PDB file of C-alpha atoms in Angstrom:
ATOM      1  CA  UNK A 455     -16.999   6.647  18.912  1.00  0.00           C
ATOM      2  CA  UNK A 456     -16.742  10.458  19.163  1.00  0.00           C
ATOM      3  CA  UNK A 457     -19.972  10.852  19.620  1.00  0.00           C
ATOM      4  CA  UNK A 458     -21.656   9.644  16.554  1.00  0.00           C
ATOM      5  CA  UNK A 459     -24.431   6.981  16.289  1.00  0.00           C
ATOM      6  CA  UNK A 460     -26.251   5.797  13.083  1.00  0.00           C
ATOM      7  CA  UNK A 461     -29.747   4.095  12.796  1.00  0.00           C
ATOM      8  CA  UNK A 462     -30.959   1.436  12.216  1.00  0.00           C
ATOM      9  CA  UNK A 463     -27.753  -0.523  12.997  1.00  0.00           C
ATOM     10  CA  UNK A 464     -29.098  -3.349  10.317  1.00  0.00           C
ATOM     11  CA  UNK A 465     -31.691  -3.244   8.359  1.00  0.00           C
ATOM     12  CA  UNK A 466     -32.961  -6.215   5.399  1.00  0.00           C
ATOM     13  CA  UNK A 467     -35.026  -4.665   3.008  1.00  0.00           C
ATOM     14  CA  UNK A 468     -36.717  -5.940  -0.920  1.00  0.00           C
ATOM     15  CA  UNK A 469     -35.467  -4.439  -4.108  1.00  0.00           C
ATOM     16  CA  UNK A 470     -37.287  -0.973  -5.586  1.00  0.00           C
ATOM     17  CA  UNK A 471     -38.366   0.015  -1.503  1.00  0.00           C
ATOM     18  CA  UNK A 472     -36.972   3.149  -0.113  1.00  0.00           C
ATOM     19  CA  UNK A 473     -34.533   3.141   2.454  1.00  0.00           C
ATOM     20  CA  UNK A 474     -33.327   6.385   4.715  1.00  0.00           C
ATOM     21  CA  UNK A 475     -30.374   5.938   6.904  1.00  0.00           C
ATOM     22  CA  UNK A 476     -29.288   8.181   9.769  1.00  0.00           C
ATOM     23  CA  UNK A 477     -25.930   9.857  11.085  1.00  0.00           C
ATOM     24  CA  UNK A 478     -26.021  12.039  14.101  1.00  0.00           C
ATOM     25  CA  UNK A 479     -23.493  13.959  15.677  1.00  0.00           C
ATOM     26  CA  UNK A 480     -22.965  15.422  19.027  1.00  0.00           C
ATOM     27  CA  UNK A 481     -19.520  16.939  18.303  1.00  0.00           C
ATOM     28  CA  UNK A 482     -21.512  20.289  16.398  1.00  0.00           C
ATOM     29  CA  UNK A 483     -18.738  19.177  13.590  1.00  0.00           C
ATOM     30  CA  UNK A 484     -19.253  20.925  10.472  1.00  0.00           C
ATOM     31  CA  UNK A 485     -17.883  18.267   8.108  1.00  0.00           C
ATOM     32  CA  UNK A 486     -19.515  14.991   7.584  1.00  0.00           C
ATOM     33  CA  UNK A 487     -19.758  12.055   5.448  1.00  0.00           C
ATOM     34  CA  UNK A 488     -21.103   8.527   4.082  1.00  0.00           C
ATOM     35  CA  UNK A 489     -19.499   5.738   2.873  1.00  0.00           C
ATOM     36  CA  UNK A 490     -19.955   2.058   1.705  1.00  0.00           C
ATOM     37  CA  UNK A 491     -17.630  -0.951   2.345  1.00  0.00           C
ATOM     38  CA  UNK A 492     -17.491  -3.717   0.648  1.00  0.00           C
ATOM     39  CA  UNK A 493     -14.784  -6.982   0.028  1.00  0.00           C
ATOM     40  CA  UNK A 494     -12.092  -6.249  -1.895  1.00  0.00           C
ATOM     41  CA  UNK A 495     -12.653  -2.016  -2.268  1.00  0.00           C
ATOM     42  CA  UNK A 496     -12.131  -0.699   1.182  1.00  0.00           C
ATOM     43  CA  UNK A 497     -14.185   2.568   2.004  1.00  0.00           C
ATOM     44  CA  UNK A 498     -15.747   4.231  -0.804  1.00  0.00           C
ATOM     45  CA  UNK A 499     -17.095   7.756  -0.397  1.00  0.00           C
ATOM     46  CA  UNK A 500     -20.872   8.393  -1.734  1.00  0.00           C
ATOM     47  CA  UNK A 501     -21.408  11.984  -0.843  1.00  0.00           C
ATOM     48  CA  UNK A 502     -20.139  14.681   1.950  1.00  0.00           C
ATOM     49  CA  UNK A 503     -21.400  17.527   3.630  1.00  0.00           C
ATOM     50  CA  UNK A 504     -19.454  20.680   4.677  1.00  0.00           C
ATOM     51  CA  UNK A 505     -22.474  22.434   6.490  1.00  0.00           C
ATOM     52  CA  UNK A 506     -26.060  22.830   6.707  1.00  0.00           C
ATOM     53  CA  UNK A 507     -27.653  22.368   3.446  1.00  0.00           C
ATOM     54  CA  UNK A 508     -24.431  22.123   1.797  1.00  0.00           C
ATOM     55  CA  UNK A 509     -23.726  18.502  -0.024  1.00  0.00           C
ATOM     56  CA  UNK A 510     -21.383  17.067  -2.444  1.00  0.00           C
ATOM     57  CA  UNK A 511     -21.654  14.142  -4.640  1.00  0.00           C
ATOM     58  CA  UNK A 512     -17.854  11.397  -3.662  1.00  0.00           C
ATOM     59  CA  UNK A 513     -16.661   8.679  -5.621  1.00  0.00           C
ATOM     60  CA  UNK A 514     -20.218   6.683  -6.119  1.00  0.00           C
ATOM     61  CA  UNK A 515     -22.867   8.926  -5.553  1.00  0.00           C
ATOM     62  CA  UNK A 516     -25.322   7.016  -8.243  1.00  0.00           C
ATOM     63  CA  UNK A 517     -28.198   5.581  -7.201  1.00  0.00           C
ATOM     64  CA  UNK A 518     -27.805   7.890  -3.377  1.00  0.00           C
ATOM     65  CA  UNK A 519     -29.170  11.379  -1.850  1.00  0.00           C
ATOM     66  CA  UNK A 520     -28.315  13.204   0.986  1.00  0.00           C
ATOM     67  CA  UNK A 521     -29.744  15.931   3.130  1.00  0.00           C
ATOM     68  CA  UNK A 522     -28.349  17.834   6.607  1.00  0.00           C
ATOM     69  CA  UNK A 523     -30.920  20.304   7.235  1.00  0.00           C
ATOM     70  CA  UNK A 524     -29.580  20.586  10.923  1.00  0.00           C
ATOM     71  CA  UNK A 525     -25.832  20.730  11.927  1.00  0.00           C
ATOM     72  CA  UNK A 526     -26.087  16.904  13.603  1.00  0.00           C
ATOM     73  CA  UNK A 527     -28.043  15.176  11.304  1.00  0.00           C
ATOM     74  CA  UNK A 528     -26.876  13.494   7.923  1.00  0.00           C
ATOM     75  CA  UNK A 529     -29.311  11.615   5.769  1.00  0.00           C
ATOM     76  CA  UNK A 530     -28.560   9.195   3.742  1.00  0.00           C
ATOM     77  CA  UNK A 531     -31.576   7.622   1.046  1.00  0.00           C
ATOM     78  CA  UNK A 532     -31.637   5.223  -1.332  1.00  0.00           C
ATOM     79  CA  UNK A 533     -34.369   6.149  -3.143  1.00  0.00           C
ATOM     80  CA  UNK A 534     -34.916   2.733  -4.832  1.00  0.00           C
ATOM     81  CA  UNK A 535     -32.736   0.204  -3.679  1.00  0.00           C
ATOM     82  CA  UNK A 536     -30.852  -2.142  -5.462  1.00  0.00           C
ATOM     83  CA  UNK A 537     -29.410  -5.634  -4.803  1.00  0.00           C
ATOM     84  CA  UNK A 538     -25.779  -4.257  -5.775  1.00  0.00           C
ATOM     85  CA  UNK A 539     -26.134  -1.378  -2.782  1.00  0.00           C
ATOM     86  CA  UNK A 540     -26.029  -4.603  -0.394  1.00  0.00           C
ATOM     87  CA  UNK A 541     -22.956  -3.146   1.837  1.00  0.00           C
ATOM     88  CA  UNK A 542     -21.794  -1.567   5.537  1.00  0.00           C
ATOM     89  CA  UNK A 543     -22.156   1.850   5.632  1.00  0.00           C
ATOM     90  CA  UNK A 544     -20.543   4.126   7.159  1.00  0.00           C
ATOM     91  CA  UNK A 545     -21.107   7.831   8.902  1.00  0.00           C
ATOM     92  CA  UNK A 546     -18.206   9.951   9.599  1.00  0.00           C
ATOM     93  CA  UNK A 547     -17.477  13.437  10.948  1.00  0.00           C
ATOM     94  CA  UNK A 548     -14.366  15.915  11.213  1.00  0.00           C
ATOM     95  CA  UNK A 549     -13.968  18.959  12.479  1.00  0.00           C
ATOM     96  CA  UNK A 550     -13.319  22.704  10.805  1.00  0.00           C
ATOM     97  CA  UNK A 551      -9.933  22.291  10.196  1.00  0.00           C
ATOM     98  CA  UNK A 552     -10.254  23.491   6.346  1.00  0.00           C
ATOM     99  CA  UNK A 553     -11.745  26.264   4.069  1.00  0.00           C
ATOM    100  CA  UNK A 554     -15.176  25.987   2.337  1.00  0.00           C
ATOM    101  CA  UNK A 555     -15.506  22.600   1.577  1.00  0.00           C
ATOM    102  CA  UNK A 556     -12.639  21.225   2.621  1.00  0.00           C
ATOM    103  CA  UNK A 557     -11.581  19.770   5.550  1.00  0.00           C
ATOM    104  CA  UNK A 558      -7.638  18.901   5.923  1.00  0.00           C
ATOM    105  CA  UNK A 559      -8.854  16.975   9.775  1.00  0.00           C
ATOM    106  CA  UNK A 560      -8.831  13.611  10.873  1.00  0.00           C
ATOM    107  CA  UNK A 561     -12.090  11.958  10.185  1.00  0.00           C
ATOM    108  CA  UNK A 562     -14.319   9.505  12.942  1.00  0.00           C
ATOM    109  CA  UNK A 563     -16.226   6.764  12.129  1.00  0.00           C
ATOM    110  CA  UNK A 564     -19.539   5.759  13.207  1.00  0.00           C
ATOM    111  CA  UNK A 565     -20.499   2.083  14.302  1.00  0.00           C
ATOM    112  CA  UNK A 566     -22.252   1.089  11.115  1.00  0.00           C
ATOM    113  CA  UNK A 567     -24.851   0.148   9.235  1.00  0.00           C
ATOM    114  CA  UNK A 568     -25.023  -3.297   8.165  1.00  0.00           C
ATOM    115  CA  UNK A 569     -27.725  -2.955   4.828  1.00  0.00           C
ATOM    116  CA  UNK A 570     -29.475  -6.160   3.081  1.00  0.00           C
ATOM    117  CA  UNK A 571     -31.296  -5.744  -0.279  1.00  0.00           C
ATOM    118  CA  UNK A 572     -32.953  -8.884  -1.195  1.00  0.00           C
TER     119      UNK A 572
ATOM    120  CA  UNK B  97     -11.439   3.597  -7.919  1.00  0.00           C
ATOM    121  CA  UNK B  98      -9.002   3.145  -5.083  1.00  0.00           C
ATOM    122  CA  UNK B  99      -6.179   5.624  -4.318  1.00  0.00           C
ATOM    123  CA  UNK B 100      -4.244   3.861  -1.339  1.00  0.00           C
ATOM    124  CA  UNK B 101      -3.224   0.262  -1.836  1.00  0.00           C
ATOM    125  CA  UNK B 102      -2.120  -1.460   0.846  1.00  0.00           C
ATOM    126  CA  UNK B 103       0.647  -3.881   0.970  1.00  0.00           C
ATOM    127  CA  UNK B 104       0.528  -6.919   2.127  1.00  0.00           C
ATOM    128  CA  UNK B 105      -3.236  -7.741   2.071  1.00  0.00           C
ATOM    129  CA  UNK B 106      -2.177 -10.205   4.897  1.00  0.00           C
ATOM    130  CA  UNK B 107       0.268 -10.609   7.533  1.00  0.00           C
ATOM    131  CA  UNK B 108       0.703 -13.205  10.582  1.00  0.00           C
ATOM    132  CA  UNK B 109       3.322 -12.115  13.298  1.00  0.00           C
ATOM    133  CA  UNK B 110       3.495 -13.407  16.770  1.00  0.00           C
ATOM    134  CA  UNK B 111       3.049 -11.461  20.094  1.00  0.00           C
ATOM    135  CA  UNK B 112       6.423  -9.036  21.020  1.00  0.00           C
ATOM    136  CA  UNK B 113       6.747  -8.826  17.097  1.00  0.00           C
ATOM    137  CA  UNK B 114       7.175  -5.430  14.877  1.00  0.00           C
ATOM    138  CA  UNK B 115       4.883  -5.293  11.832  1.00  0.00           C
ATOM    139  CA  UNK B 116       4.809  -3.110   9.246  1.00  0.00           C
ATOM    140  CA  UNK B 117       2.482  -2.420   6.390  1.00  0.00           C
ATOM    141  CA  UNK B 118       2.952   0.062   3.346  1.00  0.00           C
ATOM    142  CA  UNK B 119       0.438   1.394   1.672  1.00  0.00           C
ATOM    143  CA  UNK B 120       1.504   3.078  -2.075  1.00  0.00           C
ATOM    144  CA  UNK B 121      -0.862   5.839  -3.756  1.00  0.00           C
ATOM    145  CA  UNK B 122      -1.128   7.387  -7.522  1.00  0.00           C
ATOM    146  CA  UNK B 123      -2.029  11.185  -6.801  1.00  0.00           C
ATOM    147  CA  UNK B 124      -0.579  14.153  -5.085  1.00  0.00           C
ATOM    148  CA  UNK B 125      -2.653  14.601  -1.278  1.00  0.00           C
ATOM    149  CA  UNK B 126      -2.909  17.088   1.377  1.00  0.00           C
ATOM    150  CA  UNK B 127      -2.526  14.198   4.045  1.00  0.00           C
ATOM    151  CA  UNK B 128      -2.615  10.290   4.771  1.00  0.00           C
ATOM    152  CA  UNK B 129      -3.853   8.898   7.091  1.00  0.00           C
ATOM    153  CA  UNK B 130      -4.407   5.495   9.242  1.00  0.00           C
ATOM    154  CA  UNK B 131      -6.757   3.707  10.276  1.00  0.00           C
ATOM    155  CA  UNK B 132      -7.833   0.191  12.590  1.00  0.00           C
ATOM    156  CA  UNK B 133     -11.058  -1.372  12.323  1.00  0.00           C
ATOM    157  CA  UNK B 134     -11.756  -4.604  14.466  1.00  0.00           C
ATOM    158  CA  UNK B 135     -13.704  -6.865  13.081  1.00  0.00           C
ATOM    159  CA  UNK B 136     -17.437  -5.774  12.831  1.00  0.00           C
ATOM    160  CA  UNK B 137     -16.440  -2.372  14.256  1.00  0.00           C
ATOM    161  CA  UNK B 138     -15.924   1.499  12.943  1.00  0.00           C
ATOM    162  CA  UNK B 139     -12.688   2.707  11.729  1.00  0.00           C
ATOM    163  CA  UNK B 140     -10.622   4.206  14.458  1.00  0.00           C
ATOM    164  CA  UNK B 141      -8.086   6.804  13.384  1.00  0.00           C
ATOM    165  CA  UNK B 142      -4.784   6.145  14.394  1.00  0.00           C
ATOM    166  CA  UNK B 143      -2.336   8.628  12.909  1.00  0.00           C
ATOM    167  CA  UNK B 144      -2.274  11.749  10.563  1.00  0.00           C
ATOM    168  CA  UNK B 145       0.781  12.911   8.504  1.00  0.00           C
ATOM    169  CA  UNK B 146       0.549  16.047   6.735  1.00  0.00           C
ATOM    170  CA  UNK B 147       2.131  16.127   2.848  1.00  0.00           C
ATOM    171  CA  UNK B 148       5.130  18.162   4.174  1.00  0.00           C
ATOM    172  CA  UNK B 149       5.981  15.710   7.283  1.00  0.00           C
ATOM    173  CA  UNK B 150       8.266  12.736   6.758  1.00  0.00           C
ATOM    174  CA  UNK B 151       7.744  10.859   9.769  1.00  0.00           C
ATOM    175  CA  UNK B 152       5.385  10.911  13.009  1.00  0.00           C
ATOM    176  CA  UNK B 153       5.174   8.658  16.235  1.00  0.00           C
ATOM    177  CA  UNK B 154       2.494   8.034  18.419  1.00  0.00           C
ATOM    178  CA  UNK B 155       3.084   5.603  21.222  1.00  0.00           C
ATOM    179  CA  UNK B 156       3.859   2.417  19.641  1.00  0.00           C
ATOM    180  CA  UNK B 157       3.187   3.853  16.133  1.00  0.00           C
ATOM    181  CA  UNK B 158       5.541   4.883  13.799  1.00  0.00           C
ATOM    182  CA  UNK B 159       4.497   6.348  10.256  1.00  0.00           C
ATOM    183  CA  UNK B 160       6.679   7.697   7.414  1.00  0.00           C
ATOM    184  CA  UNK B 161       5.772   9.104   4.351  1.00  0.00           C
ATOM    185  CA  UNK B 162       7.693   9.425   1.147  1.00  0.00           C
ATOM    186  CA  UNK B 163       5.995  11.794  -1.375  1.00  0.00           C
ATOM    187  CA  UNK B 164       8.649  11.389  -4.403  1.00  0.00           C
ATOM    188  CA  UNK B 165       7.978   7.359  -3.974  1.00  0.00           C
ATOM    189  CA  UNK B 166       3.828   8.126  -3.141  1.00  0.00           C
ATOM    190  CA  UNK B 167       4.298   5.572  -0.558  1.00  0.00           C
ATOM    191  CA  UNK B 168       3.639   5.434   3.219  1.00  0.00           C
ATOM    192  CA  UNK B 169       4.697   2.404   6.009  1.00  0.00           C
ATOM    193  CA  UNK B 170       3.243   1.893   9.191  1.00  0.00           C
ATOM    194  CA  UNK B 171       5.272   0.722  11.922  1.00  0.00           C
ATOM    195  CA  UNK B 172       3.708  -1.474  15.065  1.00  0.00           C
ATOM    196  CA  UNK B 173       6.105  -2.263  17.620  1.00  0.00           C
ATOM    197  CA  UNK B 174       6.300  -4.705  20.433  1.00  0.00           C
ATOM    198  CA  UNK B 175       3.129  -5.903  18.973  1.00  0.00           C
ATOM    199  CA  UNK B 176       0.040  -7.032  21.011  1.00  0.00           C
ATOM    200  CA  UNK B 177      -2.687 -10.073  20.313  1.00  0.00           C
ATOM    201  CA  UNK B 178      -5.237  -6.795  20.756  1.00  0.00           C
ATOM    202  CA  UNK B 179      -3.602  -4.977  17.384  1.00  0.00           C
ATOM    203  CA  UNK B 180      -5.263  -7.808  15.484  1.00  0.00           C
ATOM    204  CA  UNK B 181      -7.318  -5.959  13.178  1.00  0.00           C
ATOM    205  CA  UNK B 182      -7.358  -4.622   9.118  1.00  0.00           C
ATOM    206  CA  UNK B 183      -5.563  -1.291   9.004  1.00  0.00           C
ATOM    207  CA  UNK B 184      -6.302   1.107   6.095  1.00  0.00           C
ATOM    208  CA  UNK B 185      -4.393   3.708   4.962  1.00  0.00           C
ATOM    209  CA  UNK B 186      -6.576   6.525   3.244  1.00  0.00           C
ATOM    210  CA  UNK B 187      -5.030   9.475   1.027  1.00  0.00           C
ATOM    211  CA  UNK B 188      -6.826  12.571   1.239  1.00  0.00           C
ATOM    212  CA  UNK B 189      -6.548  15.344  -1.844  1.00  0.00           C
ATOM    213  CA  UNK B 190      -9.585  18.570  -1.203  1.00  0.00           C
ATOM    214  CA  UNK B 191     -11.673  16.227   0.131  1.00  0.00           C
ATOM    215  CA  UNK B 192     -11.743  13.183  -1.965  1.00  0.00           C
ATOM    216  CA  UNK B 193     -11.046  10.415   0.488  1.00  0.00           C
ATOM    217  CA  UNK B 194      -9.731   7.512  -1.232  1.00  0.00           C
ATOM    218  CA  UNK B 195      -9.494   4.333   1.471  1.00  0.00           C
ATOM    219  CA  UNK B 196      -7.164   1.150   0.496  1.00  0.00           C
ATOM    220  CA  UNK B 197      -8.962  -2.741   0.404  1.00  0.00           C
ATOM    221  CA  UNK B 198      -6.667  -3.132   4.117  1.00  0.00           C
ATOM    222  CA  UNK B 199      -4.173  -5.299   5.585  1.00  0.00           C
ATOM    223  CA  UNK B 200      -5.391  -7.736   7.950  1.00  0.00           C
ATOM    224  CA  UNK B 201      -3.231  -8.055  10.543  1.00  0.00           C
ATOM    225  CA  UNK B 202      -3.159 -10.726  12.999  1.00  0.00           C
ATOM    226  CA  UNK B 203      -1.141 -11.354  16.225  1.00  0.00           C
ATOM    227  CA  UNK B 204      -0.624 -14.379  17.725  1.00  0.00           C
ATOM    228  CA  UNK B 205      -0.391 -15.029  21.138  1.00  0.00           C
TER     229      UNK B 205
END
């Protein structure tokens, strides 16, 4: 898996608690990322780093933060979560193959994280 | 909203087989790309074609890409009971990643 692991692998948690999930990398990639999968929608992005303390919001960033204040570690919080953030979620890196924030690499997926909101 | 839609959502082939899946996309990109993920597993990346590329092999992979028709295939031959799995094609334009819902592929023995 390229050398990227995510914690907790699952995790059931109540609606309104906070919940922090972790990507780390091995590779020293500068590009990395967190999505959500869920029936029906494929991979959807919810925000994206493209170096140390340097984050972008994706496709549905509501309701998400996200810090890297080191080169392998990506954070991912839910700062209250909600029933409808119920999902897999996904870590992924890629390498320097782009300009500022952009990377134009192939991307690699972490195992997982398999989140319950009840 | 998705930007890769993969076509069929399903498809059943048995072992020795070719199967191919086509994934169609609104929006100009920089690259597609493909992906496998096995059931409870990561997304493995299988193949990368550039904007400017038409076609690219790898192994038993074959992927073309049509940019006048947005539109991409992937191309399994000889295919395997292990290539069971949902590929996803995913359209990348300055970073927004846009994944399709999959086709699940499954190969019979």
């Amino acid at each position: 898996d390229a050398g990227i692991t995510q914690s907790p692998r699952h995790k059931v948690t109540e609606t309104g608690t906070p919940v922090t999930l972790r990507c780390h990398q091995t590779e020293n990639h500068r590009y990395m990322y967190w999505y959500r999968q869920d029936p029906g929608h494929g991979l959807r992005l919810i925000h994206y780093s493209y170096g140390v303390k340097d984050t972008d919001k994706g496709e549905v960033s509501d309701g998400y933060s996200v810090s890297r204040s080191k080169t392998e570690d990506f954070l991912l919080t839910l700062e209250s979560a909600t029933s409808s953030q119920t999902s897999v979620y996904f870590c992924a890196i890629s390498g320097g193959q782009g300009l500022g924030t952009v990377s134009t690499d192939t991307q690699y997926f972490g195992p997982g994280t398999r989140l319950t909101v009840l | 909203s998705q930007q890769g839609e993969e076509d069929p959502q399903a498809l059943s082939i048995q072992e020795g087989e070719n199967a191919t899946m086509n994934c169609s996309y609104k929006t100009s990109i920089n690259n597609l790309q493909w992906y496998r993920q096995n059931s409870g597993r990561g997304l493995v990346h299988l193949i990368l074609i550039r904007s400017n590329e038409r076609e690219k092999h790898s192994g038993r992979l074959r992927v073309t890409l049509d940019t006048s028709k947005k539109s991409s295939s992937l191309l399994i031959t000889a295919s395997r009971a292990a290539d069971t799995a949902s590929y996803f094609c995913a359209t990348d334009n300055n970073n927004d990643m846009r994944f399709g819902a999959g086709t699940r592929l499954t190969v019979k023995p």
